[in-house]
Amino acid sequence: MLTYFLRRALYTVPIALGVSIVCFALIHLAPGDPLSAVMPEGASQEVVAELRAAYGFDKSLPVQYLTWLRRVLTGDFGYSIMTRRPVLGEVAPAVVNSLILAAAAILIGFLTGLMLGLIAGYNNGTMLDRVVTSVAVTGVSVPHYWLGMVLIVIFAVNLGALPAMGMGTSGSADFAMDWESLRHLILPAISLSVIPAGIIARSVRGTVAEVRKQDFMQTLYAKGLPPRRIFVHVIKNAAPTVLAIMGLQLAQLLGGSILVETVFSWPGTGLLLNTAIFTRDLPILQGTILVLAMFFVFTNLIVDLIQSAFDPRIKRS
Amino acid sequence: MPNLALDDLRAPPTGLRPRSRSFWQTVGRRLARDPVTLTCAAVLLLILLAAIFAPLIAPHDPYRTSMARRLLAVGDHRHWLGTDELGRDLLSRLIYGGRMSLFMGFMPVVLATIIGGTLGVIAGYAGGALNMAIMRLFDIFYAFPSVLLAVAISGVLGAGLVNSLVSLTLVFIPPVARVAESVTTQIRNQDYVEAARATGAASWRIVTGHVLSNVTGPILIYASSLISVSIVIASGLSFLGLGVVPPEPEWGLMLNTLRQAIYIAPLNAILPGVMIFITSMCSNLISDGLRGAMDVKV
């Protein structure tokens, strides 16, 4: 068990390094000078050289990467070109806000997905199964940013029941656990939850139907086990596959919230990225993507470890 | 299972067996009996044809603005689906918009299938160090959530059609390669490939003769499931202002500009999204139908 844990954890190191290289390369992929946003109009050669040296752009790429990596590892993500404030100071609160939204969406999406998937899987081939499956396909296909707009039209424009913008009263960027903040959370969380709900419903349905076809199910029924106990067996056998899908969705959600955050002006990583892109604030862009990607890498690690705890067969392969 | 035994008894004795159908004939027959897939294919074809013949069908010039006719409501006698924030005819823009939106939905998947599929088959067939090198490289790109990767690359490269195409293709290469690799590895270990190798067939012959014919189906099925994702993300990029550049009609971009008018003309504002939704839904259902008809599990 421990060997598998260690091996899997060690495997994360090269992936994390690779991710950091991609994030580092992003800045150099950008057309034009990365300093163009701060460079004064018609700057002289000396000013340009001075600025390049100040930001470390005059060194060779490997040297730049190693310097950057060393700084990042100590929590120094550089400074925003626009606000001149530390990148981490801008990214951290945004990540927290995105996590709040993601957590709410996951709660809604996972519960709905699980419930729909179980209903369909238990009634495989019936009319109910077909209805649930079409609901799930709709969830997977819907452009979530558009769904957000539709929800705004219904609940904010027509009914005036829920707020359409921001995170709390008077556009504050701090989430308080009060009714007002929760009201702001409802619409974006629902928009963000439909895709994971659809994907999870489909995978739970498939897995549950598959498990219920296995020979041991006949045995369980034959020996007179009550349905409640049989249900536990179904869950235990379906769990590894479903957990894997859920873990992937959790991380996809955090990355995918960019669009929904834009629709609802939610002050999370999406909004930060959007601003960074249009002001060409590359350090912020790089920092946000690095943090989100690392989050993704570690979620995958944790999911794999949890999965192997459920299903000992995985460790052997 | 008692049914199985019965079926065995009912099977006609050898020699009297009805004319056997080819794989594709079977798939065709199954699809012909699947009303959902057929309807979706018809809808998608209709949108595609409308986009291709847009100049003949569109009632108005999609670029002509009119300050006097801004945000006319849906159901206007001259502009059936109303107008947008610059007074351009929405119906015409939706018809023309299909060109860019469909192109951006399909093209990245086609490119990624060719590139990712090739690399995946090579990795799967070669095995060993080459497999390690290719697949570990893709693991790194796999470590990014898809929307984030697309936004990051597009954000850095800047808005524009080609840049979105590049970023979306890069997003889809790793998953296609992963499927291609795993299917190829499975086929490679089959007895008939072993037999072909034993008779002295060259690698090239085995790959083209045995491997490709068996992996193409699953790869294509998987790729078809990516089309709806591609349509939604591509329009999403335009929605963020990272894709197609104004005044080009494109559903995502239209959704973006009309968003400002959501309180004044809510119905007009959500119309472009309906098109994205229908296209993405039809692609998904067709992909599901094909998967069922070809009996492929990916």
Coordinates of C-alpha atoms in Angstrom, one line a residue:
Chain A
M1 CA 0.0 0.0 0.0
L2 CA 2.7 2.5 1.1
T3 CA 4.9 1.6 -1.9
Y4 CA 2.1 2.4 -4.2
F5 CA 1.3 5.6 -2.5
L6 CA 5.0 6.7 -2.6
R7 CA 5.4 5.6 -6.3
R8 CA 2.2 7.5 -7.3
A9 CA 3.3 10.6 -5.3
L10 CA 6.8 10.5 -6.9
Y11 CA 5.2 10.3 -10.3
T12 CA 3.6 13.6 -9.7
V13 CA 7.0 15.3 -9.5
P14 CA 7.9 15.1 -13.2
I15 CA 4.3 16.1 -14.1
A16 CA 4.5 19.1 -11.9
L17 CA 7.8 20.1 -13.4
G18 CA 6.4 19.7 -16.9
V19 CA 3.5 21.9 -16.0
S20 CA 5.8 24.5 -14.6
I21 CA 7.8 24.4 -17.9
V22 CA 4.6 24.9 -19.9
C23 CA 3.5 27.8 -17.7
F24 CA 7.0 29.4 -18.0
A25 CA 6.9 28.9 -21.8
L26 CA 3.6 30.7 -22.0
I27 CA 5.3 34.0 -21.5
H28 CA 7.8 33.3 -24.3
L29 CA 5.1 32.1 -26.6
A30 CA 3.5 35.5 -26.6
P31 CA 4.1 37.5 -29.7
G32 CA 6.0 40.7 -29.1
D33 CA 8.0 41.7 -26.1
P34 CA 6.6 40.5 -22.7
L35 CA 7.3 44.0 -21.4
S36 CA 5.4 45.8 -24.1
A37 CA 2.6 46.7 -21.6
V38 CA 5.0 48.6 -19.3
M39 CA 7.4 49.9 -21.9
P40 CA 7.1 53.6 -22.2
E41 CA 6.3 54.9 -25.7
G42 CA 9.4 55.3 -27.8
A43 CA 11.7 54.0 -25.1
S44 CA 15.4 54.3 -25.8
Q45 CA 17.6 51.3 -26.1
E46 CA 19.1 51.9 -22.7
V47 CA 15.7 52.0 -21.0
V48 CA 14.7 48.8 -22.8
A49 CA 17.8 47.0 -21.7
E50 CA 17.4 48.2 -18.2
L51 CA 13.9 47.0 -18.0
R52 CA 14.8 43.7 -19.5
A53 CA 17.6 43.3 -16.9
A54 CA 15.2 44.3 -14.1
Y55 CA 12.7 41.6 -15.1
G56 CA 15.5 39.1 -15.8
F57 CA 14.7 38.8 -19.5
D58 CA 18.3 39.3 -20.6
K59 CA 19.4 35.9 -19.4
S60 CA 19.3 32.6 -21.4
L61 CA 16.0 30.7 -21.2
P62 CA 17.2 27.8 -19.0
V63 CA 18.7 30.2 -16.6
Q64 CA 15.5 32.3 -16.6
Y65 CA 13.5 29.1 -16.0
L66 CA 15.6 27.9 -13.0
T67 CA 15.6 31.4 -11.4
W68 CA 11.8 31.6 -11.9
L69 CA 11.3 28.1 -10.5
R70 CA 13.4 28.8 -7.5
R71 CA 11.4 31.9 -6.8
V72 CA 8.0 30.2 -7.4
L73 CA 9.0 27.4 -5.0
T74 CA 9.5 29.9 -2.2
G75 CA 6.1 31.5 -3.0
D76 CA 7.4 34.4 -5.0
F77 CA 5.4 34.6 -8.2
G78 CA 6.7 37.9 -9.3
Y79 CA 4.9 41.2 -9.6
S80 CA 1.8 42.2 -11.6
I81 CA 2.9 44.4 -14.5
M82 CA -0.3 46.4 -14.2
T83 CA -0.8 46.9 -10.5
R84 CA 2.8 46.2 -9.4
R85 CA 1.5 44.2 -6.5
P86 CA 2.8 40.6 -5.8
V87 CA 1.1 38.1 -8.1
L88 CA 0.3 35.7 -5.2
G89 CA -1.5 38.4 -3.4
E90 CA -3.8 38.9 -6.4
V91 CA -4.2 35.2 -7.3
A92 CA -4.8 33.8 -3.7
P93 CA -8.1 35.6 -3.0
A94 CA -9.3 34.9 -6.6
V95 CA -8.6 31.2 -6.1
V96 CA -10.5 31.2 -2.8
N97 CA -13.5 32.8 -4.6
S98 CA -13.3 30.3 -7.4
L99 CA -13.1 27.4 -4.9
I100 CA -16.3 28.7 -3.2
L101 CA -18.1 28.7 -6.5
A102 CA -16.6 25.3 -7.5
A103 CA -17.5 23.7 -4.1
A104 CA -21.2 24.8 -4.4
A105 CA -21.3 23.6 -8.0
I106 CA -19.8 20.3 -7.1
L107 CA -22.3 19.8 -4.3
I108 CA -25.2 20.4 -6.7
G109 CA -23.7 18.6 -9.6
F110 CA -22.5 15.5 -7.8
L111 CA -25.7 15.0 -5.9
T112 CA -27.9 15.5 -9.0
G113 CA -25.6 13.4 -11.1
L114 CA -25.4 10.6 -8.6
M115 CA -29.1 10.5 -8.0
L116 CA -30.0 10.6 -11.7
G117 CA -27.3 8.0 -12.5
L118 CA -28.6 5.6 -9.8
I119 CA -32.2 6.0 -11.0
A120 CA -31.2 5.3 -14.6
G121 CA -28.8 2.5 -13.7
Y122 CA -31.4 0.7 -11.6
N123 CA -34.1 1.0 -14.2
N124 CA -31.8 0.2 -17.2
G125 CA -33.7 0.0 -20.5
T126 CA -37.0 1.4 -19.2
M127 CA -38.8 4.6 -20.1
L128 CA -37.5 6.2 -16.9
D129 CA -33.9 5.4 -18.0
R130 CA -34.5 7.0 -21.3
V131 CA -35.9 10.2 -19.7
V132 CA -32.9 10.5 -17.3
T133 CA -30.4 9.7 -20.0
S134 CA -31.8 12.5 -22.2
V135 CA -31.6 14.9 -19.3
A136 CA -28.0 13.9 -18.8
V137 CA -27.2 14.4 -22.5
T138 CA -28.7 17.9 -22.3
G139 CA -26.6 18.6 -19.3
V140 CA -23.4 17.6 -21.1
S141 CA -24.2 19.5 -24.2
V142 CA -25.4 22.8 -22.8
P143 CA -23.0 25.7 -23.1
H144 CA -22.8 26.6 -19.5
Y145 CA -22.1 30.3 -20.1
W146 CA -25.3 30.5 -22.1
L147 CA -27.2 28.7 -19.4
G148 CA -26.0 31.3 -17.0
M149 CA -27.5 34.0 -19.3
V150 CA -30.8 32.1 -19.5
L151 CA -30.9 31.9 -15.7
I152 CA -30.2 35.6 -15.5
V153 CA -33.1 36.3 -17.9
I154 CA -35.5 34.1 -15.9
F155 CA -34.5 34.8 -12.3
A156 CA -33.0 38.2 -12.4
V157 CA -34.7 40.0 -15.3
N158 CA -38.2 38.5 -15.3
L159 CA -38.7 37.4 -11.8
G160 CA -36.3 39.7 -10.1
A161 CA -35.8 37.0 -7.5
L162 CA -32.0 36.5 -7.5
P163 CA -29.0 38.8 -8.2
A164 CA -27.3 38.5 -11.5
M165 CA -23.9 40.0 -10.7
G166 CA -21.1 39.8 -8.2
M167 CA -20.6 38.0 -5.0
G168 CA -22.3 39.9 -2.3
T169 CA -23.9 43.2 -1.4
S170 CA -22.5 46.3 -3.1
G171 CA -20.1 44.2 -5.2
S172 CA -17.9 43.2 -2.3
A173 CA -15.2 40.7 -3.1
D174 CA -15.4 38.9 0.3
F175 CA -17.6 36.0 0.7
A176 CA -19.6 36.1 3.9
M177 CA -21.6 33.2 5.1
D178 CA -24.8 35.1 5.0
W179 CA -28.1 34.9 3.1
E180 CA -27.1 37.7 0.7
S181 CA -23.9 35.9 -0.4
L182 CA -25.7 32.6 -0.7
R183 CA -28.3 34.3 -3.0
H184 CA -25.4 35.5 -5.2
L185 CA -24.0 32.0 -5.3
I186 CA -27.1 30.2 -6.5
L187 CA -27.2 31.1 -10.2
P188 CA -23.5 30.7 -11.0
A189 CA -23.3 27.5 -9.1
I190 CA -26.2 26.0 -11.0
S191 CA -24.8 27.1 -14.3
L192 CA -21.4 25.5 -13.5
S193 CA -23.0 22.3 -12.1
V194 CA -24.9 21.1 -15.2
I195 CA -21.9 19.7 -17.1
P196 CA -20.4 17.6 -14.2
A197 CA -24.0 16.6 -13.3
G198 CA -24.5 15.2 -16.8
I199 CA -21.1 13.5 -17.0
I200 CA -21.5 11.9 -13.6
A201 CA -25.1 10.8 -14.3
R202 CA -23.9 9.1 -17.5
S203 CA -21.0 7.3 -15.9
V204 CA -22.9 6.3 -12.8
R205 CA -25.7 4.9 -15.0
G206 CA -23.3 2.9 -17.1
T207 CA -21.3 1.6 -14.1
V208 CA -24.3 0.7 -12.0
A209 CA -26.0 -1.1 -15.0
E210 CA -22.7 -3.0 -15.6
V211 CA -22.3 -4.0 -11.9
R212 CA -26.0 -5.2 -11.7
K213 CA -25.4 -7.5 -14.7
Q214 CA -22.5 -9.3 -12.9
D215 CA -23.1 -12.9 -11.8
F216 CA -22.5 -12.2 -8.1
M217 CA -25.6 -10.0 -8.1
Q218 CA -27.7 -13.1 -8.9
T219 CA -26.0 -14.8 -5.9
L220 CA -26.9 -11.9 -3.6
Y221 CA -30.5 -12.0 -4.7
A222 CA -30.6 -15.8 -4.5
K223 CA -29.4 -15.8 -0.9
G224 CA -32.2 -13.5 0.0
L225 CA -30.2 -10.3 0.8
P226 CA -32.6 -7.3 1.3
P227 CA -32.4 -4.7 -1.5
R228 CA -30.8 -2.2 0.9
R229 CA -27.8 -4.5 1.5
I230 CA -27.5 -5.3 -2.2
F231 CA -27.4 -1.5 -2.9
V232 CA -24.3 -1.3 -0.7
H233 CA -22.7 -3.9 -2.9
V234 CA -23.6 -2.0 -6.0
I235 CA -22.2 1.2 -4.6
K236 CA -18.9 -0.5 -3.5
N237 CA -18.3 -1.9 -6.9
A238 CA -19.3 1.2 -8.8
A239 CA -17.3 3.6 -6.5
P240 CA -13.8 3.4 -8.1
T241 CA -15.0 4.3 -11.6
V242 CA -17.3 7.0 -10.3
L243 CA -14.7 8.5 -8.0
A244 CA -12.3 8.8 -10.9
I245 CA -14.8 10.7 -13.0
M246 CA -15.7 12.9 -10.0
G247 CA -12.1 13.8 -9.3
L248 CA -11.5 14.8 -12.9
Q249 CA -14.7 16.8 -12.9
L250 CA -13.7 18.6 -9.7
A251 CA -10.5 19.9 -11.3
Q252 CA -12.1 20.6 -14.7
L253 CA -14.7 22.7 -12.9
L254 CA -12.2 25.0 -11.4
G255 CA -10.6 25.5 -14.8
G256 CA -13.9 25.7 -16.6
S257 CA -15.4 28.3 -14.3
I258 CA -13.7 31.1 -16.3
L259 CA -16.7 31.4 -18.6
V260 CA -19.3 31.3 -15.9
E261 CA -17.4 33.8 -13.7
T262 CA -17.3 36.2 -16.7
V263 CA -21.1 36.0 -17.1
F264 CA -21.8 36.6 -13.4
S265 CA -18.8 39.0 -12.7
W266 CA -17.8 36.5 -10.0
P267 CA -14.4 37.8 -8.6
G268 CA -12.6 34.6 -9.1
T269 CA -9.7 33.3 -11.2
G270 CA -11.8 33.5 -14.3
L271 CA -12.3 37.2 -14.0
L272 CA -8.6 37.7 -13.0
L273 CA -7.4 35.7 -16.1
N274 CA -9.8 37.7 -18.3
T275 CA -8.5 41.0 -17.1
A276 CA -4.9 39.8 -17.2
I277 CA -5.3 38.7 -20.9
F278 CA -6.8 42.0 -22.0
T279 CA -4.2 44.1 -20.1
R280 CA -1.5 41.7 -21.3
D281 CA -0.4 41.3 -17.6
L282 CA 1.6 38.1 -18.3
P283 CA 2.9 37.5 -14.7
I284 CA -0.7 37.4 -13.5
L285 CA -1.7 35.1 -16.3
Q286 CA 1.2 32.8 -15.7
G287 CA 0.6 32.7 -11.9
T288 CA -3.1 32.0 -12.2
I289 CA -2.6 29.2 -14.7
L290 CA 0.2 27.7 -12.7
V291 CA -1.8 27.7 -9.5
L292 CA -4.9 26.2 -11.2
A293 CA -2.8 23.5 -13.0
M294 CA -1.0 22.5 -9.9
F295 CA -4.4 22.2 -8.1
F296 CA -5.4 19.9 -11.0
V297 CA -2.3 17.8 -10.7
F298 CA -2.7 17.3 -6.9
T299 CA -6.4 16.6 -7.2
N300 CA -5.6 13.9 -9.7
L301 CA -3.0 12.5 -7.2
I302 CA -5.5 12.5 -4.3
V303 CA -8.2 10.9 -6.5
D304 CA -5.9 8.1 -7.6
L305 CA -4.9 7.4 -4.0
I306 CA -8.5 7.3 -2.8
Q307 CA -9.4 5.1 -5.7
S308 CA -6.6 2.6 -4.9
A309 CA -7.9 2.5 -1.3
F310 CA -11.3 1.4 -2.7
D311 CA -10.0 -1.0 -5.3
P312 CA -6.8 -2.9 -4.4
R313 CA -6.6 -4.3 -8.0
I314 CA -5.3 -0.9 -9.2
K315 CA -2.1 -1.1 -7.1
R316 CA -1.0 -4.2 -8.8
S317 CA -1.1 -2.9 -12.3
Chain B
M1 CA -28.8 -17.8 -18.8
P2 CA -31.6 -19.8 -20.4
N3 CA -32.0 -17.4 -23.3
L4 CA -28.6 -18.1 -24.6
A5 CA -29.3 -21.8 -25.0
L6 CA -32.6 -21.0 -26.8
D7 CA -30.8 -18.7 -29.2
D8 CA -28.3 -21.4 -29.9
L9 CA -31.0 -23.8 -30.8
R10 CA -32.7 -21.2 -33.0
A11 CA -29.5 -20.4 -34.9
P12 CA -29.8 -21.9 -38.4
P13 CA -27.5 -24.8 -39.1
T14 CA -24.3 -23.9 -40.9
G15 CA -24.7 -23.9 -44.7
L16 CA -28.2 -22.5 -44.4
R17 CA -27.0 -19.3 -42.8
P18 CA -28.4 -16.1 -44.4
R19 CA -26.1 -14.0 -46.4
S20 CA -23.7 -12.4 -43.9
R21 CA -23.5 -8.6 -43.7
S22 CA -20.4 -6.6 -43.6
F23 CA -19.6 -4.6 -40.5
W24 CA -20.6 -1.3 -42.2
Q25 CA -23.8 -2.8 -43.5
T26 CA -24.7 -3.8 -40.0
V27 CA -23.9 -0.3 -38.6
G28 CA -26.0 1.3 -41.4
R29 CA -29.0 -0.9 -40.6
R30 CA -28.7 -0.1 -36.9
L31 CA -28.5 3.6 -37.6
A32 CA -31.4 3.5 -40.0
R33 CA -33.6 2.1 -37.1
D34 CA -32.4 4.9 -34.7
P35 CA -34.8 7.8 -35.0
V36 CA -32.9 10.0 -32.5
T37 CA -29.6 9.8 -34.4
L38 CA -31.3 10.3 -37.8
T39 CA -33.2 13.4 -36.6
C40 CA -30.0 14.9 -35.1
A41 CA -28.1 14.2 -38.3
A42 CA -30.9 15.9 -40.3
V43 CA -30.9 19.0 -38.0
L44 CA -27.1 19.3 -38.2
L45 CA -27.2 18.8 -42.0
L46 CA -29.8 21.6 -42.2
I47 CA -27.7 24.0 -40.2
L48 CA -24.6 23.1 -42.2
L49 CA -26.4 23.6 -45.6
A50 CA -27.9 26.9 -44.4
A51 CA -24.4 28.0 -43.4
I52 CA -22.9 26.9 -46.8
F53 CA -25.7 28.6 -48.8
A54 CA -26.0 31.5 -46.4
P55 CA -25.8 34.2 -49.2
L56 CA -28.8 32.6 -50.9
I57 CA -30.9 32.0 -47.8
A58 CA -30.2 34.9 -45.5
P59 CA -32.9 37.5 -45.8
H60 CA -30.6 40.5 -45.0
D61 CA -26.9 41.5 -45.2
P62 CA -25.4 40.2 -41.9
Y63 CA -23.0 43.2 -41.6
R64 CA -25.4 46.0 -42.4
T65 CA -25.9 48.1 -39.3
S66 CA -28.8 50.4 -38.6
M67 CA -29.0 52.8 -35.7
A68 CA -32.8 53.2 -36.1
R69 CA -33.4 49.5 -36.0
R70 CA -31.4 48.5 -32.9
L71 CA -32.6 45.6 -30.8
L72 CA -35.9 45.1 -32.6
A73 CA -37.9 42.4 -30.8
V74 CA -38.2 38.8 -32.0
G75 CA -41.2 38.6 -34.3
D76 CA -40.7 41.9 -36.1
H77 CA -42.4 41.7 -39.6
R78 CA -39.2 42.6 -41.4
H79 CA -36.6 41.0 -39.1
W80 CA -38.2 37.7 -37.9
L81 CA -35.7 37.1 -35.2
G82 CA -35.2 40.7 -34.4
T83 CA -32.0 42.7 -34.6
D84 CA -28.8 42.9 -32.5
E85 CA -27.3 45.9 -30.6
L86 CA -26.1 47.4 -33.9
G87 CA -29.3 46.9 -35.8
R88 CA -28.1 43.9 -37.8
D89 CA -30.6 41.2 -38.7
L90 CA -30.3 38.4 -36.2
L91 CA -31.6 35.6 -38.4
S92 CA -29.1 36.4 -41.1
R93 CA -26.3 36.6 -38.6
L94 CA -27.3 33.3 -37.1
I95 CA -27.3 31.6 -40.5
Y96 CA -23.9 33.1 -41.4
G97 CA -22.6 32.5 -37.9
G98 CA -22.9 28.7 -38.5
R99 CA -20.0 28.9 -41.0
M100 CA -17.5 30.0 -38.4
S101 CA -19.0 28.1 -35.4
L102 CA -19.3 24.8 -37.2
F103 CA -15.8 25.2 -38.7
M104 CA -14.4 25.9 -35.2
G105 CA -16.2 23.0 -33.8
F106 CA -15.1 20.4 -36.4
M107 CA -11.7 21.5 -37.6
P108 CA -9.8 21.3 -34.3
V109 CA -11.2 17.8 -33.7
V110 CA -10.2 16.7 -37.3
L111 CA -6.7 18.1 -36.8
A112 CA -6.3 16.6 -33.3
T113 CA -7.6 13.2 -34.5
I114 CA -5.0 13.1 -37.3
I115 CA -2.1 14.3 -35.2
G116 CA -3.1 12.7 -31.9
G117 CA -4.3 9.5 -33.5
T118 CA -1.0 9.0 -35.4
L119 CA 1.2 9.7 -32.4
G120 CA -1.0 7.4 -30.2
V121 CA -0.9 4.5 -32.7
I122 CA 2.9 5.0 -33.0
A123 CA 3.3 5.0 -29.2
G124 CA 1.0 2.1 -28.8
Y125 CA 2.6 -0.1 -31.5
A126 CA 6.2 0.8 -30.7
G127 CA 5.9 0.4 -26.9
G128 CA 8.9 0.8 -24.7
A129 CA 10.9 4.0 -24.6
L130 CA 9.1 5.7 -27.5
N131 CA 5.8 5.0 -25.9
M132 CA 7.1 6.4 -22.6
A133 CA 8.4 9.5 -24.2
I134 CA 5.3 10.4 -26.2
M135 CA 2.7 9.5 -23.5
R136 CA 4.5 11.2 -20.6
L137 CA 4.8 14.3 -22.7
F138 CA 1.0 14.2 -23.2
D139 CA 0.5 13.6 -19.5
I140 CA 1.8 17.1 -18.9
F141 CA -0.8 18.6 -21.2
Y142 CA -3.3 16.3 -19.6
A143 CA -2.6 18.0 -16.3
F144 CA -4.4 21.2 -17.5
P145 CA -8.2 21.5 -17.4
S146 CA -9.3 21.7 -21.0
V147 CA -11.0 25.1 -20.9
L148 CA -8.1 26.6 -18.9
L149 CA -5.5 25.4 -21.5
A150 CA -7.5 26.7 -24.4
V151 CA -7.9 30.1 -22.7
A152 CA -4.3 30.2 -21.7
I153 CA -2.9 29.5 -25.1
S154 CA -5.4 31.8 -26.9
G155 CA -4.9 34.5 -24.3
V156 CA -1.2 34.5 -24.8
L157 CA -1.3 34.2 -28.6
G158 CA -4.1 36.8 -28.9
A159 CA -7.6 36.7 -30.4
G160 CA -8.1 35.4 -33.9
L161 CA -9.3 32.4 -35.9
V162 CA -6.0 30.7 -36.4
N163 CA -4.9 31.2 -32.8
S164 CA -8.1 29.6 -31.5
L165 CA -7.7 26.8 -34.0
V166 CA -4.2 26.2 -32.7
S167 CA -5.2 26.3 -29.0
L168 CA -8.2 24.0 -29.4
T169 CA -6.2 21.5 -31.5
L170 CA -3.5 21.4 -28.8
V171 CA -6.2 20.8 -26.2
F172 CA -7.6 17.8 -28.0
I173 CA -4.4 16.1 -29.1
P174 CA -3.5 14.5 -25.8
P175 CA -6.9 12.8 -25.1
V176 CA -7.1 11.5 -28.7
A177 CA -3.5 10.2 -28.4
R178 CA -4.3 8.5 -25.1
V179 CA -7.3 6.6 -26.5
A180 CA -5.4 5.7 -29.7
E181 CA -2.5 4.4 -27.6
S182 CA -4.6 2.3 -25.3
V183 CA -6.6 0.8 -28.2
T184 CA -3.4 0.1 -30.2
T185 CA -1.7 -1.6 -27.2
Q186 CA -4.7 -3.9 -26.8
I187 CA -4.7 -4.8 -30.5
R188 CA -1.0 -5.3 -30.5
N189 CA -1.3 -8.1 -28.0
Q190 CA -4.0 -10.0 -29.9
D191 CA -3.2 -13.4 -31.3
Y192 CA -3.7 -12.5 -34.9
V193 CA -1.1 -9.7 -34.7
E194 CA 1.2 -12.2 -33.1
A195 CA 0.4 -14.7 -35.9
A196 CA 1.1 -12.0 -38.6
R197 CA 4.4 -11.3 -37.0
A198 CA 5.3 -15.0 -36.9
T199 CA 4.6 -15.3 -40.6
G200 CA 7.2 -12.6 -41.1
A201 CA 5.0 -9.7 -42.0
A202 CA 6.8 -6.3 -41.8
S203 CA 5.8 -3.8 -39.1
W204 CA 4.4 -1.5 -41.7
R205 CA 2.2 -4.2 -43.1
I206 CA 0.9 -5.2 -39.7
V207 CA 0.1 -1.6 -38.8
T208 CA -1.7 -0.8 -42.0
G209 CA -3.3 -4.2 -42.4
H210 CA -4.3 -5.2 -38.9
V211 CA -3.8 -2.4 -36.4
L212 CA -5.3 0.5 -38.3
S213 CA -8.4 -1.3 -39.4
N214 CA -9.1 -2.2 -35.8
V215 CA -8.3 1.1 -34.1
T216 CA -9.9 3.5 -36.5
G217 CA -13.4 2.8 -35.3
P218 CA -12.8 3.5 -31.6
I219 CA -10.6 6.5 -32.3
L220 CA -13.3 8.0 -34.6
I221 CA -16.0 7.3 -32.1
Y222 CA -14.0 9.0 -29.4
A223 CA -13.2 12.0 -31.7
S224 CA -16.9 12.4 -32.6
S225 CA -17.7 12.8 -28.9
L226 CA -15.2 15.7 -28.8
I227 CA -17.0 17.7 -31.4
S228 CA -19.7 19.0 -29.1
V229 CA -17.0 19.9 -26.5
S230 CA -15.1 21.7 -29.3
I231 CA -18.2 23.7 -30.4
V232 CA -18.9 24.8 -26.8
I233 CA -15.3 25.7 -26.0
A234 CA -14.7 27.4 -29.4
S235 CA -17.8 29.6 -28.9
G236 CA -16.7 30.1 -25.3
L237 CA -13.4 31.5 -26.5
S238 CA -15.2 33.9 -28.8
F239 CA -17.5 34.7 -25.9
L240 CA -14.5 35.8 -23.9
G241 CA -13.3 37.9 -26.9
L242 CA -10.5 35.4 -27.6
G243 CA -11.8 33.8 -30.8
V244 CA -13.3 35.3 -33.9
V245 CA -12.9 39.1 -34.2
P246 CA -15.8 41.4 -34.7
P247 CA -17.8 42.2 -36.9
E248 CA -17.6 38.6 -38.1
P249 CA -20.9 36.7 -37.3
E250 CA -20.1 33.9 -34.9
W251 CA -22.5 32.5 -32.3
G252 CA -20.2 32.8 -29.3
L253 CA -19.1 36.4 -30.2
M254 CA -22.8 37.3 -30.8
L255 CA -23.6 36.0 -27.4
N256 CA -20.8 38.2 -26.0
T257 CA -21.9 41.5 -27.6
L258 CA -25.6 40.8 -27.0
R259 CA -25.0 40.2 -23.3
Q260 CA -25.0 43.9 -22.7
A261 CA -28.6 44.0 -23.9
I262 CA -29.8 41.2 -21.7
Y263 CA -32.1 43.6 -19.7
I264 CA -33.5 45.3 -22.8
A265 CA -34.0 42.4 -25.2
P266 CA -33.5 39.2 -23.3
L267 CA -34.8 36.9 -26.0
N268 CA -32.5 38.3 -28.7
A269 CA -29.6 38.0 -26.3
I270 CA -30.0 34.3 -25.7
L271 CA -30.7 33.3 -29.3
P272 CA -27.1 32.7 -30.5
G273 CA -26.7 30.3 -27.5
V274 CA -29.7 28.3 -28.6
M275 CA -27.8 27.6 -31.9
I276 CA -24.7 26.5 -29.9
F277 CA -26.8 24.3 -27.7
I278 CA -28.7 22.6 -30.6
T279 CA -25.5 21.9 -32.5
S280 CA -23.7 20.6 -29.5
M281 CA -26.6 18.5 -28.4
C282 CA -27.1 17.0 -31.9
S283 CA -23.3 16.2 -32.2
N284 CA -23.5 14.5 -28.8
L285 CA -26.5 12.4 -29.7
I286 CA -25.0 11.4 -33.1
S287 CA -21.8 10.4 -31.4
D288 CA -23.8 8.3 -28.9
G289 CA -25.8 6.7 -31.8
L290 CA -22.7 5.8 -33.7
R291 CA -21.1 4.4 -30.6
G292 CA -24.2 2.2 -30.1
A293 CA -24.4 1.2 -33.7
M294 CA -20.7 0.3 -34.0
D295 CA -20.8 -1.4 -30.6
V296 CA -17.6 0.3 -29.5
K297 CA -16.6 0.9 -25.9
V298 CA -14.0 3.7 -25.4

